[in-house]
Amino acid sequence: EDKVVQSPLSLVVHEGDTVTLNCSYEVTNFRSLLWYKQEKKAPTFLFMLTSSGIEKKSGRLSSILDKKELFSILNITATQTGDSAVYLCAVEGFSQKLVFGQGTRLTINP
Amino acid sequence: DTEVTQTPKHLVMGMTNKKSLKCEQHMGHRAMYWYKQKAKKPPELMFVYSYEKLSINESVPSRFSPECPNSSLLNLHLHALQPEDSALYLCASSQVGLRPPSYGYTFGSGTRLTVV
């Protein structure tokens, strides 16, 4: 059975800190790994990773995938209070099913 | 248009009611999904439609009945629900193909359902 495990489950930091969120997975016929940010309702798309070792960047956020060790990290630098959210990692196999991890609840204190 | 629109945003229904959730997208995506999300839990897949045909049903009880009338619309018909079915119901869409969809899956804002 496909499985995604995120750590930590909860993280509280001060504004300006850098955070690293972890995602490990087991999936049959891996196609992609996706990161989403969820505040109150819709998960919003951050990154999709398919190739190992290639960093994706968007402003202060970046992510990288290690297909050999079956994990991904999401980095957020110079955190802001608006980064407070639940960050979800999901993996997709060839079955069109997205399997989500439990999420990391990130709180940024001013 | 890069949105998935869900209606209604909130729904309260009794256990004997029949109601429907609606989802619409105009991005040309040919795969559409229903997910259920309980409080403080990740989304869980319920159904997948690919080219308007049901391709995955994750053993969802028959009181949930999906329908895909055309490539832009997805409905979820609800009948005789239980209080434990109260949750956020999310619709999503994506491209279909041999390669992963370029921008992942686009989610709607969800319908928050309360069964009383």
PDB file of C-alpha atoms in Angstrom:
ATOM      1  CA  GLU A   1       0.000   0.000   0.000  1.00  0.00           C
ATOM      2  CA  ASP A   2       1.260   3.474  -0.899  1.00  0.00           C
ATOM      3  CA  LYS A   3       2.370   5.491   2.103  1.00  0.00           C
ATOM      4  CA  VAL A   4       3.575   9.038   2.791  1.00  0.00           C
ATOM      5  CA  VAL A   5       5.026  10.141   6.126  1.00  0.00           C
ATOM      6  CA  GLN A   6       5.731  13.771   6.952  1.00  0.00           C
ATOM      7  CA  SER A   7       7.774  15.193   9.774  1.00  0.00           C
ATOM      8  CA  PRO A   8       7.548  17.071  11.949  1.00  0.00           C
ATOM      9  CA  LEU A   9       3.772  17.034  12.400  1.00  0.00           C
ATOM     10  CA  SER A  10       3.889  20.450  13.995  1.00  0.00           C
ATOM     11  CA  LEU A  11       6.469  23.233  14.011  1.00  0.00           C
ATOM     12  CA  VAL A  12       6.484  26.662  15.665  1.00  0.00           C
ATOM     13  CA  VAL A  13       9.182  29.166  14.745  1.00  0.00           C
ATOM     14  CA  HIS A  14       9.792  32.895  14.801  1.00  0.00           C
ATOM     15  CA  GLU A  15       9.459  35.153  11.811  1.00  0.00           C
ATOM     16  CA  GLY A  16      12.680  35.215   9.831  1.00  0.00           C
ATOM     17  CA  ASP A  17      13.706  31.670  10.698  1.00  0.00           C
ATOM     18  CA  THR A  18      14.393  29.014   8.063  1.00  0.00           C
ATOM     19  CA  VAL A  19      12.411  25.777   8.217  1.00  0.00           C
ATOM     20  CA  THR A  20      12.823  22.378   6.608  1.00  0.00           C
ATOM     21  CA  LEU A  21       9.858  20.056   6.225  1.00  0.00           C
ATOM     22  CA  ASN A  22      10.378  16.377   5.478  1.00  0.00           C
ATOM     23  CA  CYS A  23       8.442  13.863   3.444  1.00  0.00           C
ATOM     24  CA  SER A  24       9.276  10.187   2.998  1.00  0.00           C
ATOM     25  CA  TYR A  25       7.269   7.836   0.836  1.00  0.00           C
ATOM     26  CA  GLU A  26       6.661   4.342  -0.441  1.00  0.00           C
ATOM     27  CA  VAL A  27       4.727   4.108  -3.685  1.00  0.00           C
ATOM     28  CA  THR A  28       4.324   1.610  -6.478  1.00  0.00           C
ATOM     29  CA  ASN A  29       5.299   3.007  -9.890  1.00  0.00           C
ATOM     30  CA  PHE A  30       6.240   6.484  -8.722  1.00  0.00           C
ATOM     31  CA  ARG A  31       5.222   9.288 -11.079  1.00  0.00           C
ATOM     32  CA  SER A  32       5.558  12.475  -9.066  1.00  0.00           C
ATOM     33  CA  LEU A  33       5.718  14.035  -5.628  1.00  0.00           C
ATOM     34  CA  LEU A  34       3.746  17.181  -4.943  1.00  0.00           C
ATOM     35  CA  TRP A  35       3.802  19.809  -2.222  1.00  0.00           C
ATOM     36  CA  TYR A  36       0.699  21.793  -1.308  1.00  0.00           C
ATOM     37  CA  LYS A  37      -0.025  24.603   1.145  1.00  0.00           C
ATOM     38  CA  GLN A  38      -3.401  24.482   2.875  1.00  0.00           C
ATOM     39  CA  GLU A  39      -4.650  27.401   4.916  1.00  0.00           C
ATOM     40  CA  LYS A  40      -8.388  27.220   5.414  1.00  0.00           C
ATOM     41  CA  LYS A  41      -9.805  25.440   2.422  1.00  0.00           C
ATOM     42  CA  ALA A  42      -8.291  24.516  -0.925  1.00  0.00           C
ATOM     43  CA  PRO A  43      -4.798  23.047  -0.993  1.00  0.00           C
ATOM     44  CA  THR A  44      -2.755  25.339  -3.229  1.00  0.00           C
ATOM     45  CA  PHE A  45      -0.090  23.859  -5.443  1.00  0.00           C
ATOM     46  CA  LEU A  46       3.535  24.634  -4.631  1.00  0.00           C
ATOM     47  CA  PHE A  47       5.785  22.179  -6.464  1.00  0.00           C
ATOM     48  CA  MET A  48       5.768  18.992  -8.442  1.00  0.00           C
ATOM     49  CA  LEU A  49       8.955  16.923  -8.495  1.00  0.00           C
ATOM     50  CA  THR A  50       9.626  14.040 -10.791  1.00  0.00           C
ATOM     51  CA  SER A  51      13.411  13.928 -11.163  1.00  0.00           C
ATOM     52  CA  SER A  52      15.902  13.249  -8.468  1.00  0.00           C
ATOM     53  CA  GLY A  53      18.350  15.931  -7.413  1.00  0.00           C
ATOM     54  CA  ILE A  54      16.774  18.849  -9.269  1.00  0.00           C
ATOM     55  CA  GLU A  55      15.791  21.689  -6.984  1.00  0.00           C
ATOM     56  CA  LYS A  56      12.579  23.564  -7.651  1.00  0.00           C
ATOM     57  CA  LYS A  57      12.463  27.152  -6.393  1.00  0.00           C
ATOM     58  CA  SER A  58       9.771  29.748  -6.039  1.00  0.00           C
ATOM     59  CA  GLY A  59      10.789  32.840  -4.114  1.00  0.00           C
ATOM     60  CA  ARG A  60      11.647  31.818  -0.560  1.00  0.00           C
ATOM     61  CA  LEU A  61      10.418  28.257  -1.068  1.00  0.00           C
ATOM     62  CA  SER A  62      12.435  25.432  -2.538  1.00  0.00           C
ATOM     63  CA  SER A  63      12.121  21.684  -2.727  1.00  0.00           C
ATOM     64  CA  ILE A  64      14.218  18.737  -3.775  1.00  0.00           C
ATOM     65  CA  LEU A  65      13.557  15.056  -4.328  1.00  0.00           C
ATOM     66  CA  ASP A  66      15.793  12.055  -3.636  1.00  0.00           C
ATOM     67  CA  LYS A  67      14.320   9.084  -5.502  1.00  0.00           C
ATOM     68  CA  LYS A  68      16.984   6.703  -4.260  1.00  0.00           C
ATOM     69  CA  GLU A  69      16.290   7.399  -0.590  1.00  0.00           C
ATOM     70  CA  LEU A  70      12.560   8.026  -1.234  1.00  0.00           C
ATOM     71  CA  PHE A  71      12.221  11.412   0.389  1.00  0.00           C
ATOM     72  CA  SER A  72      11.731  15.073  -0.319  1.00  0.00           C
ATOM     73  CA  ILE A  73      12.293  18.264   1.641  1.00  0.00           C
ATOM     74  CA  LEU A  74      10.575  21.613   1.471  1.00  0.00           C
ATOM     75  CA  ASN A  75      12.617  24.601   2.621  1.00  0.00           C
ATOM     76  CA  ILE A  76      11.214  27.983   3.505  1.00  0.00           C
ATOM     77  CA  THR A  77      13.716  30.769   4.186  1.00  0.00           C
ATOM     78  CA  ALA A  78      13.074  34.110   5.920  1.00  0.00           C
ATOM     79  CA  THR A  79       9.669  32.896   7.095  1.00  0.00           C
ATOM     80  CA  GLN A  80       6.755  35.308   7.380  1.00  0.00           C
ATOM     81  CA  THR A  81       3.510  35.063   9.345  1.00  0.00           C
ATOM     82  CA  GLY A  82       1.716  34.458   6.045  1.00  0.00           C
ATOM     83  CA  ASP A  83       3.605  31.189   5.697  1.00  0.00           C
ATOM     84  CA  SER A  84       1.593  29.766   8.598  1.00  0.00           C
ATOM     85  CA  ALA A  85      -0.388  26.861   7.157  1.00  0.00           C
ATOM     86  CA  VAL A  86      -0.506  23.104   6.863  1.00  0.00           C
ATOM     87  CA  TYR A  87       1.977  21.837   4.283  1.00  0.00           C
ATOM     88  CA  LEU A  88       0.909  18.639   2.579  1.00  0.00           C
ATOM     89  CA  CYS A  89       3.144  16.244   0.696  1.00  0.00           C
ATOM     90  CA  ALA A  90       1.507  13.844  -1.764  1.00  0.00           C
ATOM     91  CA  VAL A  91       2.784  11.170  -4.104  1.00  0.00           C
ATOM     92  CA  GLU A  92       1.256  10.005  -7.330  1.00  0.00           C
ATOM     93  CA  GLY A  93       1.646   6.565  -8.860  1.00  0.00           C
ATOM     94  CA  PHE A  94       0.451   5.537 -12.284  1.00  0.00           C
ATOM     95  CA  SER A  95      -3.012   4.906 -10.903  1.00  0.00           C
ATOM     96  CA  GLN A  96      -3.968   8.642 -10.865  1.00  0.00           C
ATOM     97  CA  LYS A  97      -4.290   8.427  -7.115  1.00  0.00           C
ATOM     98  CA  LEU A  98      -2.765  11.094  -4.924  1.00  0.00           C
ATOM     99  CA  VAL A  99      -1.780   9.757  -1.520  1.00  0.00           C
ATOM    100  CA  PHE A 100      -1.250  12.468   1.062  1.00  0.00           C
ATOM    101  CA  GLY A 101       0.897  12.561   4.157  1.00  0.00           C
ATOM    102  CA  GLN A 102      -0.538  13.746   7.462  1.00  0.00           C
ATOM    103  CA  GLY A 103       0.735  17.259   6.871  1.00  0.00           C
ATOM    104  CA  THR A 104       3.027  19.562   8.839  1.00  0.00           C
ATOM    105  CA  ARG A 105       1.272  22.353  10.713  1.00  0.00           C
ATOM    106  CA  LEU A 106       3.645  25.328  10.542  1.00  0.00           C
ATOM    107  CA  THR A 107       3.097  28.323  12.809  1.00  0.00           C
ATOM    108  CA  ILE A 108       5.188  31.462  12.357  1.00  0.00           C
ATOM    109  CA  ASN A 109       5.154  33.788  15.350  1.00  0.00           C
ATOM    110  CA  PRO A 110       5.938  37.476  14.879  1.00  0.00           C
TER     111      PRO A 110
ATOM    112  CA  ASP B   1      -9.554  30.303 -16.192  1.00  0.00           C
ATOM    113  CA  THR B   2      -7.343  28.358 -13.795  1.00  0.00           C
ATOM    114  CA  GLU B   3      -9.896  27.604 -11.134  1.00  0.00           C
ATOM    115  CA  VAL B   4     -11.991  24.759  -9.890  1.00  0.00           C
ATOM    116  CA  THR B   5     -15.300  26.098  -8.611  1.00  0.00           C
ATOM    117  CA  GLN B   6     -17.331  24.215  -6.039  1.00  0.00           C
ATOM    118  CA  THR B   7     -20.865  24.917  -4.876  1.00  0.00           C
ATOM    119  CA  PRO B   8     -22.259  25.263  -2.332  1.00  0.00           C
ATOM    120  CA  LYS B   9     -19.494  26.400   0.015  1.00  0.00           C
ATOM    121  CA  HIS B  10     -21.421  25.202   3.061  1.00  0.00           C
ATOM    122  CA  LEU B  11     -24.196  22.640   3.371  1.00  0.00           C
ATOM    123  CA  VAL B  12     -26.163  21.414   6.353  1.00  0.00           C
ATOM    124  CA  MET B  13     -28.390  18.420   5.711  1.00  0.00           C
ATOM    125  CA  GLY B  14     -30.459  15.969   7.664  1.00  0.00           C
ATOM    126  CA  MET B  15     -29.902  12.245   7.507  1.00  0.00           C
ATOM    127  CA  THR B  16     -32.987  11.738   5.331  1.00  0.00           C
ATOM    128  CA  ASN B  17     -32.203  14.519   2.850  1.00  0.00           C
ATOM    129  CA  LYS B  18     -30.935  14.250  -0.698  1.00  0.00           C
ATOM    130  CA  LYS B  19     -28.497  16.902  -1.840  1.00  0.00           C
ATOM    131  CA  SER B  20     -25.807  17.367  -4.492  1.00  0.00           C
ATOM    132  CA  LEU B  21     -22.374  18.936  -4.530  1.00  0.00           C
ATOM    133  CA  LYS B  22     -21.208  20.520  -7.760  1.00  0.00           C
ATOM    134  CA  CYS B  23     -17.774  21.094  -9.234  1.00  0.00           C
ATOM    135  CA  GLU B  24     -16.828  22.907 -12.437  1.00  0.00           C
ATOM    136  CA  GLN B  25     -13.569  23.575 -14.267  1.00  0.00           C
ATOM    137  CA  HIS B  26     -12.765  25.145 -17.631  1.00  0.00           C
ATOM    138  CA  MET B  27      -9.082  24.307 -17.884  1.00  0.00           C
ATOM    139  CA  GLY B  28      -9.628  21.478 -20.361  1.00  0.00           C
ATOM    140  CA  HIS B  29      -8.659  18.915 -17.738  1.00  0.00           C
ATOM    141  CA  ARG B  30     -10.002  15.457 -18.528  1.00  0.00           C
ATOM    142  CA  ALA B  31      -9.536  13.940 -15.055  1.00  0.00           C
ATOM    143  CA  MET B  32     -11.653  15.009 -12.100  1.00  0.00           C
ATOM    144  CA  TYR B  33     -11.587  13.829  -8.512  1.00  0.00           C
ATOM    145  CA  TRP B  34     -13.555  13.873  -5.289  1.00  0.00           C
ATOM    146  CA  TYR B  35     -11.640  13.927  -1.999  1.00  0.00           C
ATOM    147  CA  LYS B  36     -12.962  13.883   1.549  1.00  0.00           C
ATOM    148  CA  GLN B  37     -11.072  15.703   4.303  1.00  0.00           C
ATOM    149  CA  LYS B  38     -11.923  15.339   7.967  1.00  0.00           C
ATOM    150  CA  ALA B  39     -10.708  17.937  10.463  1.00  0.00           C
ATOM    151  CA  LYS B  40      -6.939  17.921  10.953  1.00  0.00           C
ATOM    152  CA  LYS B  41      -6.526  15.007   8.549  1.00  0.00           C
ATOM    153  CA  PRO B  42      -5.181  14.896   4.987  1.00  0.00           C
ATOM    154  CA  PRO B  43      -7.518  14.602   1.988  1.00  0.00           C
ATOM    155  CA  GLU B  44      -8.574  11.045   1.136  1.00  0.00           C
ATOM    156  CA  LEU B  45      -9.459  10.041  -2.389  1.00  0.00           C
ATOM    157  CA  MET B  46     -13.061   8.962  -3.030  1.00  0.00           C
ATOM    158  CA  PHE B  47     -13.553   8.859  -6.809  1.00  0.00           C
ATOM    159  CA  VAL B  48     -11.649   9.487 -10.044  1.00  0.00           C
ATOM    160  CA  TYR B  49     -13.213  10.241 -13.402  1.00  0.00           C
ATOM    161  CA  SER B  50     -11.066  10.043 -16.510  1.00  0.00           C
ATOM    162  CA  TYR B  51     -12.558  11.175 -19.812  1.00  0.00           C
ATOM    163  CA  GLU B  52     -15.956  11.296 -18.112  1.00  0.00           C
ATOM    164  CA  LYS B  53     -15.782   7.653 -17.067  1.00  0.00           C
ATOM    165  CA  LEU B  54     -15.464   6.452 -13.495  1.00  0.00           C
ATOM    166  CA  SER B  55     -11.996   4.923 -13.218  1.00  0.00           C
ATOM    167  CA  ILE B  56     -11.502   4.665  -9.458  1.00  0.00           C
ATOM    168  CA  ASN B  57     -13.968   4.154  -6.609  1.00  0.00           C
ATOM    169  CA  GLU B  58     -12.149   3.831  -3.321  1.00  0.00           C
ATOM    170  CA  SER B  59     -14.794   1.554  -1.794  1.00  0.00           C
ATOM    171  CA  VAL B  60     -17.003   4.522  -0.998  1.00  0.00           C
ATOM    172  CA  PRO B  61     -20.447   3.722   0.488  1.00  0.00           C
ATOM    173  CA  SER B  62     -23.304   3.856  -1.997  1.00  0.00           C
ATOM    174  CA  ARG B  63     -24.889   6.794  -0.175  1.00  0.00           C
ATOM    175  CA  PHE B  64     -22.310   8.815  -2.144  1.00  0.00           C
ATOM    176  CA  SER B  65     -23.035   8.735  -5.877  1.00  0.00           C
ATOM    177  CA  PRO B  66     -20.741  10.559  -8.315  1.00  0.00           C
ATOM    178  CA  GLU B  67     -21.715  11.770 -11.748  1.00  0.00           C
ATOM    179  CA  CYS B  68     -19.727  13.368 -14.561  1.00  0.00           C
ATOM    180  CA  PRO B  69     -22.213  14.783 -17.077  1.00  0.00           C
ATOM    181  CA  ASN B  70     -19.497  16.338 -19.282  1.00  0.00           C
ATOM    182  CA  SER B  71     -15.807  17.144 -19.283  1.00  0.00           C
ATOM    183  CA  SER B  72     -16.260  20.337 -17.233  1.00  0.00           C
ATOM    184  CA  LEU B  73     -18.688  19.194 -14.556  1.00  0.00           C
ATOM    185  CA  LEU B  74     -18.558  16.769 -11.674  1.00  0.00           C
ATOM    186  CA  ASN B  75     -21.354  16.139  -9.213  1.00  0.00           C
ATOM    187  CA  LEU B  76     -21.555  14.217  -5.970  1.00  0.00           C
ATOM    188  CA  HIS B  77     -25.069  13.122  -5.040  1.00  0.00           C
ATOM    189  CA  LEU B  78     -25.689  12.558  -1.360  1.00  0.00           C
ATOM    190  CA  HIS B  79     -28.461  10.492   0.174  1.00  0.00           C
ATOM    191  CA  ALA B  80     -29.104   9.143   3.668  1.00  0.00           C
ATOM    192  CA  LEU B  81     -25.793  10.365   5.047  1.00  0.00           C
ATOM    193  CA  GLN B  82     -24.581   9.809   8.579  1.00  0.00           C
ATOM    194  CA  PRO B  83     -23.187  12.422  10.995  1.00  0.00           C
ATOM    195  CA  GLU B  84     -19.714  10.875  10.553  1.00  0.00           C
ATOM    196  CA  ASP B  85     -19.865  11.909   6.888  1.00  0.00           C
ATOM    197  CA  SER B  86     -19.509  15.521   7.978  1.00  0.00           C
ATOM    198  CA  ALA B  87     -16.297  16.786   6.377  1.00  0.00           C
ATOM    199  CA  LEU B  88     -14.797  19.100   3.787  1.00  0.00           C
ATOM    200  CA  TYR B  89     -15.404  17.674   0.318  1.00  0.00           C
ATOM    201  CA  LEU B  90     -12.792  18.749  -2.196  1.00  0.00           C
ATOM    202  CA  CYS B  91     -12.980  18.517  -5.946  1.00  0.00           C
ATOM    203  CA  ALA B  92      -9.814  18.502  -8.048  1.00  0.00           C
ATOM    204  CA  SER B  93      -8.910  18.264 -11.698  1.00  0.00           C
ATOM    205  CA  SER B  94      -5.800  17.490 -13.717  1.00  0.00           C
ATOM    206  CA  GLN B  95      -4.522  16.758 -17.182  1.00  0.00           C
ATOM    207  CA  VAL B  96      -4.438  13.137 -18.273  1.00  0.00           C
ATOM    208  CA  GLY B  97      -1.468  11.564 -19.960  1.00  0.00           C
ATOM    209  CA  LEU B  98       1.589   9.425 -19.721  1.00  0.00           C
ATOM    210  CA  ARG B  99       3.540  12.251 -18.126  1.00  0.00           C
ATOM    211  CA  PRO B 100       2.556  13.726 -14.738  1.00  0.00           C
ATOM    212  CA  PRO B 101       0.314  16.791 -15.071  1.00  0.00           C
ATOM    213  CA  SER B 102       2.584  19.822 -15.407  1.00  0.00           C
ATOM    214  CA  TYR B 103       0.995  21.869 -12.650  1.00  0.00           C
ATOM    215  CA  GLY B 104      -0.159  19.061 -10.439  1.00  0.00           C
ATOM    216  CA  TYR B 105      -3.755  18.805  -9.432  1.00  0.00           C
ATOM    217  CA  THR B 106      -5.896  21.926  -9.051  1.00  0.00           C
ATOM    218  CA  PHE B 107      -8.209  21.845  -6.051  1.00  0.00           C
ATOM    219  CA  GLY B 108     -11.445  23.707  -5.470  1.00  0.00           C
ATOM    220  CA  SER B 109     -12.173  25.487  -2.189  1.00  0.00           C
ATOM    221  CA  GLY B 110     -14.410  22.681  -1.067  1.00  0.00           C
ATOM    222  CA  THR B 111     -17.868  22.236   0.359  1.00  0.00           C
ATOM    223  CA  ARG B 112     -18.038  22.038   4.128  1.00  0.00           C
ATOM    224  CA  LEU B 113     -20.759  19.488   4.807  1.00  0.00           C
ATOM    225  CA  THR B 114     -22.482  19.029   8.144  1.00  0.00           C
ATOM    226  CA  VAL B 115     -24.905  16.128   8.588  1.00  0.00           C
ATOM    227  CA  VAL B 116     -27.339  16.555  11.470  1.00  0.00           C
TER     228      VAL B 116
END
